[in-house]
PDB file of C-alpha atoms in Angstrom:
ATOM      1  CA  UNK A   1       0.000   0.000   0.000  1.00  0.00           C
ATOM      2  CA  UNK A   2       1.260   3.449  -0.907  1.00  0.00           C
ATOM      3  CA  UNK A   3       1.010   6.239   1.577  1.00  0.00           C
ATOM      4  CA  UNK A   4       2.538   8.420   4.235  1.00  0.00           C
ATOM      5  CA  UNK A   5       3.392   7.159   7.665  1.00  0.00           C
ATOM      6  CA  UNK A   6       4.088   9.220  10.739  1.00  0.00           C
ATOM      7  CA  UNK A   7       5.275   7.896  14.030  1.00  0.00           C
ATOM      8  CA  UNK A   8       4.546   7.873  16.809  1.00  0.00           C
ATOM      9  CA  UNK A   9       0.854   8.769  16.923  1.00  0.00           C
ATOM     10  CA  UNK A  10       1.182  10.284  20.404  1.00  0.00           C
ATOM     11  CA  UNK A  11       4.347  11.689  21.932  1.00  0.00           C
ATOM     12  CA  UNK A  12       4.953  13.121  25.378  1.00  0.00           C
ATOM     13  CA  UNK A  13       8.057  15.074  26.310  1.00  0.00           C
ATOM     14  CA  UNK A  14       9.332  17.220  29.115  1.00  0.00           C
ATOM     15  CA  UNK A  15      10.026  20.876  28.477  1.00  0.00           C
ATOM     16  CA  UNK A  16      13.605  21.502  27.394  1.00  0.00           C
ATOM     17  CA  UNK A  17      13.991  18.261  25.449  1.00  0.00           C
ATOM     18  CA  UNK A  18      14.382  18.065  21.701  1.00  0.00           C
ATOM     19  CA  UNK A  19      12.122  15.575  19.955  1.00  0.00           C
ATOM     20  CA  UNK A  20      12.138  14.210  16.390  1.00  0.00           C
ATOM     21  CA  UNK A  21       8.970  13.299  14.527  1.00  0.00           C
ATOM     22  CA  UNK A  22       9.186  10.774  11.742  1.00  0.00           C
ATOM     23  CA  UNK A  23       7.602  11.077   8.291  1.00  0.00           C
ATOM     24  CA  UNK A  24       8.047   8.509   5.520  1.00  0.00           C
ATOM     25  CA  UNK A  25       6.326   8.262   2.133  1.00  0.00           C
ATOM     26  CA  UNK A  26       6.432   5.590  -0.561  1.00  0.00           C
ATOM     27  CA  UNK A  27       4.483   7.552  -3.145  1.00  0.00           C
ATOM     28  CA  UNK A  28       7.622   8.672  -4.989  1.00  0.00           C
ATOM     29  CA  UNK A  29       6.618  12.288  -4.365  1.00  0.00           C
ATOM     30  CA  UNK A  30       9.206  15.007  -4.789  1.00  0.00           C
ATOM     31  CA  UNK A  31       7.762  17.504  -2.341  1.00  0.00           C
ATOM     32  CA  UNK A  32       7.208  17.052   1.379  1.00  0.00           C
ATOM     33  CA  UNK A  33       5.759  19.417   3.946  1.00  0.00           C
ATOM     34  CA  UNK A  34       5.379  19.804   7.690  1.00  0.00           C
ATOM     35  CA  UNK A  35       2.381  21.562   9.193  1.00  0.00           C
ATOM     36  CA  UNK A  36       1.258  22.270  12.687  1.00  0.00           C
ATOM     37  CA  UNK A  37      -2.395  22.483  13.725  1.00  0.00           C
ATOM     38  CA  UNK A  38      -3.653  24.061  16.941  1.00  0.00           C
ATOM     39  CA  UNK A  39      -7.254  23.717  18.165  1.00  0.00           C
ATOM     40  CA  UNK A  40      -9.654  25.824  16.119  1.00  0.00           C
ATOM     41  CA  UNK A  41      -6.930  26.998  13.774  1.00  0.00           C
ATOM     42  CA  UNK A  42      -5.925  26.179  10.260  1.00  0.00           C
ATOM     43  CA  UNK A  43      -2.791  24.276   9.384  1.00  0.00           C
ATOM     44  CA  UNK A  44       0.359  26.398   9.393  1.00  0.00           C
ATOM     45  CA  UNK A  45       3.403  25.524   7.325  1.00  0.00           C
ATOM     46  CA  UNK A  46       6.609  24.871   9.247  1.00  0.00           C
ATOM     47  CA  UNK A  47       9.046  23.649   6.580  1.00  0.00           C
ATOM     48  CA  UNK A  48       8.891  22.211   3.108  1.00  0.00           C
ATOM     49  CA  UNK A  49      11.239  20.422   0.757  1.00  0.00           C
ATOM     50  CA  UNK A  50      10.951  20.098  -3.006  1.00  0.00           C
ATOM     51  CA  UNK A  51      14.092  18.047  -3.582  1.00  0.00           C
ATOM     52  CA  UNK A  52      16.524  15.906  -1.644  1.00  0.00           C
ATOM     53  CA  UNK A  53      19.086  17.866   0.385  1.00  0.00           C
ATOM     54  CA  UNK A  54      17.126  21.090   0.058  1.00  0.00           C
ATOM     55  CA  UNK A  55      14.391  22.586   2.215  1.00  0.00           C
ATOM     56  CA  UNK A  56      12.807  25.954   2.870  1.00  0.00           C
ATOM     57  CA  UNK A  57      11.305  27.666   5.892  1.00  0.00           C
ATOM     58  CA  UNK A  58       7.567  28.044   6.023  1.00  0.00           C
ATOM     59  CA  UNK A  59       5.564  30.564   8.001  1.00  0.00           C
ATOM     60  CA  UNK A  60       6.477  29.340  11.489  1.00  0.00           C
ATOM     61  CA  UNK A  61       9.932  27.723  11.247  1.00  0.00           C
ATOM     62  CA  UNK A  62      11.398  29.155  14.453  1.00  0.00           C
ATOM     63  CA  UNK A  63      12.259  26.442  16.942  1.00  0.00           C
ATOM     64  CA  UNK A  64      12.094  23.654  14.370  1.00  0.00           C
ATOM     65  CA  UNK A  65      14.618  21.922  12.127  1.00  0.00           C
ATOM     66  CA  UNK A  66      14.361  19.387   9.310  1.00  0.00           C
ATOM     67  CA  UNK A  67      16.508  17.270   7.031  1.00  0.00           C
ATOM     68  CA  UNK A  68      15.875  15.645   3.654  1.00  0.00           C
ATOM     69  CA  UNK A  69      18.616  13.098   3.112  1.00  0.00           C
ATOM     70  CA  UNK A  70      16.337  10.690   1.261  1.00  0.00           C
ATOM     71  CA  UNK A  71      13.390  11.296  -1.035  1.00  0.00           C
ATOM     72  CA  UNK A  72      11.185   9.112   1.150  1.00  0.00           C
ATOM     73  CA  UNK A  73      11.953  10.718   4.491  1.00  0.00           C
ATOM     74  CA  UNK A  74      11.485  14.189   5.984  1.00  0.00           C
ATOM     75  CA  UNK A  75      11.946  14.133   9.777  1.00  0.00           C
ATOM     76  CA  UNK A  76      11.064  17.168  11.878  1.00  0.00           C
ATOM     77  CA  UNK A  77      12.898  18.067  15.082  1.00  0.00           C
ATOM     78  CA  UNK A  78      11.070  20.185  17.617  1.00  0.00           C
ATOM     79  CA  UNK A  79      13.783  21.906  19.603  1.00  0.00           C
ATOM     80  CA  UNK A  80      13.690  23.341  23.089  1.00  0.00           C
ATOM     81  CA  UNK A  81      13.665  26.779  21.459  1.00  0.00           C
ATOM     82  CA  UNK A  82      10.085  26.260  20.276  1.00  0.00           C
ATOM     83  CA  UNK A  83       8.074  28.192  22.836  1.00  0.00           C
ATOM     84  CA  UNK A  84       4.753  26.445  22.409  1.00  0.00           C
ATOM     85  CA  UNK A  85       5.425  22.968  20.997  1.00  0.00           C
ATOM     86  CA  UNK A  86       2.251  21.172  22.088  1.00  0.00           C
ATOM     87  CA  UNK A  87       0.244  20.670  18.890  1.00  0.00           C
ATOM     88  CA  UNK A  88      -0.905  18.231  16.220  1.00  0.00           C
ATOM     89  CA  UNK A  89       1.860  17.824  13.612  1.00  0.00           C
ATOM     90  CA  UNK A  90       0.973  16.763  10.093  1.00  0.00           C
ATOM     91  CA  UNK A  91       3.320  15.694   7.338  1.00  0.00           C
ATOM     92  CA  UNK A  92       2.253  15.845   3.698  1.00  0.00           C
ATOM     93  CA  UNK A  93       3.709  15.046   0.307  1.00  0.00           C
ATOM     94  CA  UNK A  94       2.853  15.799  -3.293  1.00  0.00           C
ATOM     95  CA  UNK A  95       4.097  15.506  -6.839  1.00  0.00           C
ATOM     96  CA  UNK A  96       5.651  18.680  -8.126  1.00  0.00           C
ATOM     97  CA  UNK A  97       5.424  20.260 -11.548  1.00  0.00           C
ATOM     98  CA  UNK A  98       5.811  23.853 -12.643  1.00  0.00           C
ATOM     99  CA  UNK A  99       2.459  25.399 -13.408  1.00  0.00           C
ATOM    100  CA  UNK A 100       0.377  22.495 -12.111  1.00  0.00           C
ATOM    101  CA  UNK A 101      -1.095  21.779  -8.742  1.00  0.00           C
ATOM    102  CA  UNK A 102      -1.009  18.280  -7.312  1.00  0.00           C
ATOM    103  CA  UNK A 103      -2.976  17.178  -4.287  1.00  0.00           C
ATOM    104  CA  UNK A 104      -1.116  17.088  -1.013  1.00  0.00           C
ATOM    105  CA  UNK A 105      -1.551  13.771   0.766  1.00  0.00           C
ATOM    106  CA  UNK A 106      -1.362  13.858   4.533  1.00  0.00           C
ATOM    107  CA  UNK A 107      -0.024  11.371   7.010  1.00  0.00           C
ATOM    108  CA  UNK A 108      -2.102  10.466  10.098  1.00  0.00           C
ATOM    109  CA  UNK A 109      -0.293  13.027  12.252  1.00  0.00           C
ATOM    110  CA  UNK A 110       1.579  13.025  15.546  1.00  0.00           C
ATOM    111  CA  UNK A 111       0.082  14.616  18.662  1.00  0.00           C
ATOM    112  CA  UNK A 112       2.909  16.092  20.685  1.00  0.00           C
ATOM    113  CA  UNK A 113       2.381  17.106  24.292  1.00  0.00           C
ATOM    114  CA  UNK A 114       5.151  18.918  26.130  1.00  0.00           C
ATOM    115  CA  UNK A 115       4.824  19.470  29.864  1.00  0.00           C
TER     116      UNK A 115
ATOM    117  CA  UNK B   1      -6.278  40.051   8.554  1.00  0.00           C
ATOM    118  CA  UNK B   2      -6.347  36.280   8.039  1.00  0.00           C
ATOM    119  CA  UNK B   3      -5.500  35.121   4.531  1.00  0.00           C
ATOM    120  CA  UNK B   4      -8.332  32.583   4.430  1.00  0.00           C
ATOM    121  CA  UNK B   5     -11.363  33.136   6.637  1.00  0.00           C
ATOM    122  CA  UNK B   6     -14.165  30.760   7.492  1.00  0.00           C
ATOM    123  CA  UNK B   7     -17.057  30.786   9.933  1.00  0.00           C
ATOM    124  CA  UNK B   8     -15.981  28.195  12.524  1.00  0.00           C
ATOM    125  CA  UNK B   9     -19.591  27.112  13.196  1.00  0.00           C
ATOM    126  CA  UNK B  10     -20.705  24.636  14.343  1.00  0.00           C
ATOM    127  CA  UNK B  11     -23.471  24.268  11.818  1.00  0.00           C
ATOM    128  CA  UNK B  12     -26.020  21.902  13.334  1.00  0.00           C
ATOM    129  CA  UNK B  13     -28.379  20.543  10.675  1.00  0.00           C
ATOM    130  CA  UNK B  14     -30.849  17.630  10.473  1.00  0.00           C
ATOM    131  CA  UNK B  15     -30.284  14.734   8.124  1.00  0.00           C
ATOM    132  CA  UNK B  16     -31.482  15.560   4.644  1.00  0.00           C
ATOM    133  CA  UNK B  17     -30.920  19.301   4.975  1.00  0.00           C
ATOM    134  CA  UNK B  18     -28.979  21.462   2.569  1.00  0.00           C
ATOM    135  CA  UNK B  19     -26.126  23.448   4.084  1.00  0.00           C
ATOM    136  CA  UNK B  20     -23.716  25.966   2.594  1.00  0.00           C
ATOM    137  CA  UNK B  21     -20.348  27.237   3.775  1.00  0.00           C
ATOM    138  CA  UNK B  22     -18.488  30.275   2.526  1.00  0.00           C
ATOM    139  CA  UNK B  23     -14.865  31.201   2.708  1.00  0.00           C
ATOM    140  CA  UNK B  24     -13.064  34.422   1.796  1.00  0.00           C
ATOM    141  CA  UNK B  25      -9.436  34.798   0.778  1.00  0.00           C
ATOM    142  CA  UNK B  26      -7.201  37.834   0.665  1.00  0.00           C
ATOM    143  CA  UNK B  27      -4.609  37.031  -2.014  1.00  0.00           C
ATOM    144  CA  UNK B  28      -6.092  38.061  -5.351  1.00  0.00           C
ATOM    145  CA  UNK B  29      -3.232  36.293  -7.162  1.00  0.00           C
ATOM    146  CA  UNK B  30      -4.312  32.869  -5.896  1.00  0.00           C
ATOM    147  CA  UNK B  31      -5.016  30.447  -8.707  1.00  0.00           C
ATOM    148  CA  UNK B  32      -6.158  27.190  -7.152  1.00  0.00           C
ATOM    149  CA  UNK B  33      -8.795  26.540  -4.530  1.00  0.00           C
ATOM    150  CA  UNK B  34      -9.895  23.443  -2.658  1.00  0.00           C
ATOM    151  CA  UNK B  35     -12.125  22.063   0.013  1.00  0.00           C
ATOM    152  CA  UNK B  36     -10.609  19.488   2.360  1.00  0.00           C
ATOM    153  CA  UNK B  37     -12.510  17.451   4.900  1.00  0.00           C
ATOM    154  CA  UNK B  38     -11.050  16.690   8.315  1.00  0.00           C
ATOM    155  CA  UNK B  39     -12.614  14.231  10.717  1.00  0.00           C
ATOM    156  CA  UNK B  40     -12.045  14.644  14.436  1.00  0.00           C
ATOM    157  CA  UNK B  41      -8.408  14.005  15.344  1.00  0.00           C
ATOM    158  CA  UNK B  42      -7.590  12.801  11.817  1.00  0.00           C
ATOM    159  CA  UNK B  43      -5.646  14.181   8.893  1.00  0.00           C
ATOM    160  CA  UNK B  44      -7.268  16.404   6.223  1.00  0.00           C
ATOM    161  CA  UNK B  45      -8.349  14.752   2.978  1.00  0.00           C
ATOM    162  CA  UNK B  46      -9.135  16.447  -0.306  1.00  0.00           C
ATOM    163  CA  UNK B  47     -12.881  16.699  -0.844  1.00  0.00           C
ATOM    164  CA  UNK B  48     -12.867  18.604  -4.104  1.00  0.00           C
ATOM    165  CA  UNK B  49     -11.091  21.217  -6.132  1.00  0.00           C
ATOM    166  CA  UNK B  50     -12.923  24.450  -6.950  1.00  0.00           C
ATOM    167  CA  UNK B  51     -12.963  25.539 -10.584  1.00  0.00           C
ATOM    168  CA  UNK B  52     -13.858  28.948 -11.970  1.00  0.00           C
ATOM    169  CA  UNK B  53     -16.933  27.535 -13.671  1.00  0.00           C
ATOM    170  CA  UNK B  54     -18.094  25.787 -10.526  1.00  0.00           C
ATOM    171  CA  UNK B  55     -18.119  22.051 -10.123  1.00  0.00           C
ATOM    172  CA  UNK B  56     -20.298  19.354  -8.688  1.00  0.00           C
ATOM    173  CA  UNK B  57     -19.498  15.953  -7.253  1.00  0.00           C
ATOM    174  CA  UNK B  58     -22.593  14.071  -6.220  1.00  0.00           C
ATOM    175  CA  UNK B  59     -24.213  15.946  -3.352  1.00  0.00           C
ATOM    176  CA  UNK B  60     -21.390  18.477  -3.167  1.00  0.00           C
ATOM    177  CA  UNK B  61     -21.152  21.673  -5.223  1.00  0.00           C
ATOM    178  CA  UNK B  62     -18.260  24.111  -5.062  1.00  0.00           C
ATOM    179  CA  UNK B  63     -18.239  27.601  -6.527  1.00  0.00           C
ATOM    180  CA  UNK B  64     -15.637  30.321  -6.897  1.00  0.00           C
ATOM    181  CA  UNK B  65     -16.246  34.053  -7.142  1.00  0.00           C
ATOM    182  CA  UNK B  66     -12.935  35.660  -8.065  1.00  0.00           C
ATOM    183  CA  UNK B  67     -14.283  39.207  -8.134  1.00  0.00           C
ATOM    184  CA  UNK B  68     -15.440  38.982  -4.527  1.00  0.00           C
ATOM    185  CA  UNK B  69     -12.691  36.546  -3.528  1.00  0.00           C
ATOM    186  CA  UNK B  70     -14.894  33.929  -1.968  1.00  0.00           C
ATOM    187  CA  UNK B  71     -15.441  30.218  -2.326  1.00  0.00           C
ATOM    188  CA  UNK B  72     -18.519  28.262  -1.361  1.00  0.00           C
ATOM    189  CA  UNK B  73     -19.392  24.649  -0.650  1.00  0.00           C
ATOM    190  CA  UNK B  74     -22.969  23.400  -0.823  1.00  0.00           C
ATOM    191  CA  UNK B  75     -23.939  20.019   0.598  1.00  0.00           C
ATOM    192  CA  UNK B  76     -27.332  18.657  -0.361  1.00  0.00           C
ATOM    193  CA  UNK B  77     -29.228  15.859   1.386  1.00  0.00           C
ATOM    194  CA  UNK B  78     -26.861  15.867   4.379  1.00  0.00           C
ATOM    195  CA  UNK B  79     -25.864  12.497   5.813  1.00  0.00           C
ATOM    196  CA  UNK B  80     -24.721  11.700   9.334  1.00  0.00           C
ATOM    197  CA  UNK B  81     -21.374  10.766   7.800  1.00  0.00           C
ATOM    198  CA  UNK B  82     -20.942  14.318   6.509  1.00  0.00           C
ATOM    199  CA  UNK B  83     -20.266  15.453  10.091  1.00  0.00           C
ATOM    200  CA  UNK B  84     -16.715  16.794   9.994  1.00  0.00           C
ATOM    201  CA  UNK B  85     -14.721  20.000   9.732  1.00  0.00           C
ATOM    202  CA  UNK B  86     -14.474  21.461   6.246  1.00  0.00           C
ATOM    203  CA  UNK B  87     -11.276  23.332   5.449  1.00  0.00           C
ATOM    204  CA  UNK B  88     -11.125  25.993   2.770  1.00  0.00           C
ATOM    205  CA  UNK B  89      -7.691  25.892   1.146  1.00  0.00           C
ATOM    206  CA  UNK B  90      -6.049  28.333  -1.248  1.00  0.00           C
ATOM    207  CA  UNK B  91      -2.860  27.837  -3.217  1.00  0.00           C
ATOM    208  CA  UNK B  92      -0.675  30.914  -2.981  1.00  0.00           C
ATOM    209  CA  UNK B  93       2.207  30.330  -5.318  1.00  0.00           C
ATOM    210  CA  UNK B  94       3.261  27.968  -8.056  1.00  0.00           C
ATOM    211  CA  UNK B  95       5.265  25.847  -5.672  1.00  0.00           C
ATOM    212  CA  UNK B  96       2.264  23.906  -4.419  1.00  0.00           C
ATOM    213  CA  UNK B  97       2.029  26.035  -1.297  1.00  0.00           C
ATOM    214  CA  UNK B  98      -1.295  26.077   0.494  1.00  0.00           C
ATOM    215  CA  UNK B  99      -2.983  28.386   2.978  1.00  0.00           C
ATOM    216  CA  UNK B 100      -5.647  26.769   5.144  1.00  0.00           C
ATOM    217  CA  UNK B 101      -8.682  28.369   6.690  1.00  0.00           C
ATOM    218  CA  UNK B 102      -9.518  27.519  10.273  1.00  0.00           C
ATOM    219  CA  UNK B 103     -12.320  25.206   9.184  1.00  0.00           C
ATOM    220  CA  UNK B 104     -16.088  25.097   9.512  1.00  0.00           C
ATOM    221  CA  UNK B 105     -17.505  22.391  11.711  1.00  0.00           C
ATOM    222  CA  UNK B 106     -20.620  20.593  10.502  1.00  0.00           C
ATOM    223  CA  UNK B 107     -22.741  18.365  12.712  1.00  0.00           C
ATOM    224  CA  UNK B 108     -25.550  16.451  11.046  1.00  0.00           C
ATOM    225  CA  UNK B 109     -28.156  15.183  13.483  1.00  0.00           C
ATOM    226  CA  UNK B 110     -30.608  12.285  13.024  1.00  0.00           C
TER     227      UNK B 110
END
């Protein structure tokens, strides 16, 4: 089955600890994205990557870091510098072509709680 | 000012009712528009794209008004299974970048 997997589904951390969220896709998509969703709010873009070994900051990149060493994988690290890390984190991927839009497929998400 | 605005609801409607949601966007250069559906504590899934001429998919009809910069979604003959949050989504540059509205919650009652 093709799709996007995120693990774990729920994650609990103490304040001050860095934590890495996993995102893997086997759809052969070029582009991958990380979003954060807070209750009652829309998804906000954290980082995105359109090609291996390259990524760009989204609207709320502060306190986060990413890597894209493989086409299939786009892990997100929530650092201790992120002031309000408790949220629902969603990874997405899509094909990419100049001038065309391709649907973004989402993984099931990771709920991170930091106390 | 939010880039994509939606009434958060909830819209409480009986089964079989017709319900409509609107969404406004601020970037007049936006080219692509979508409605996603998100069930409670799940990931968003594409419901339908919104074309300039309007489009229909079964009980769902989406319309775009570029002059007024708003998008609508009409659901006819509501089912219990339509209960979800509906996200208005606007593409804002050619790199497949999306801006999401905060969502409109629909609850269909028996």
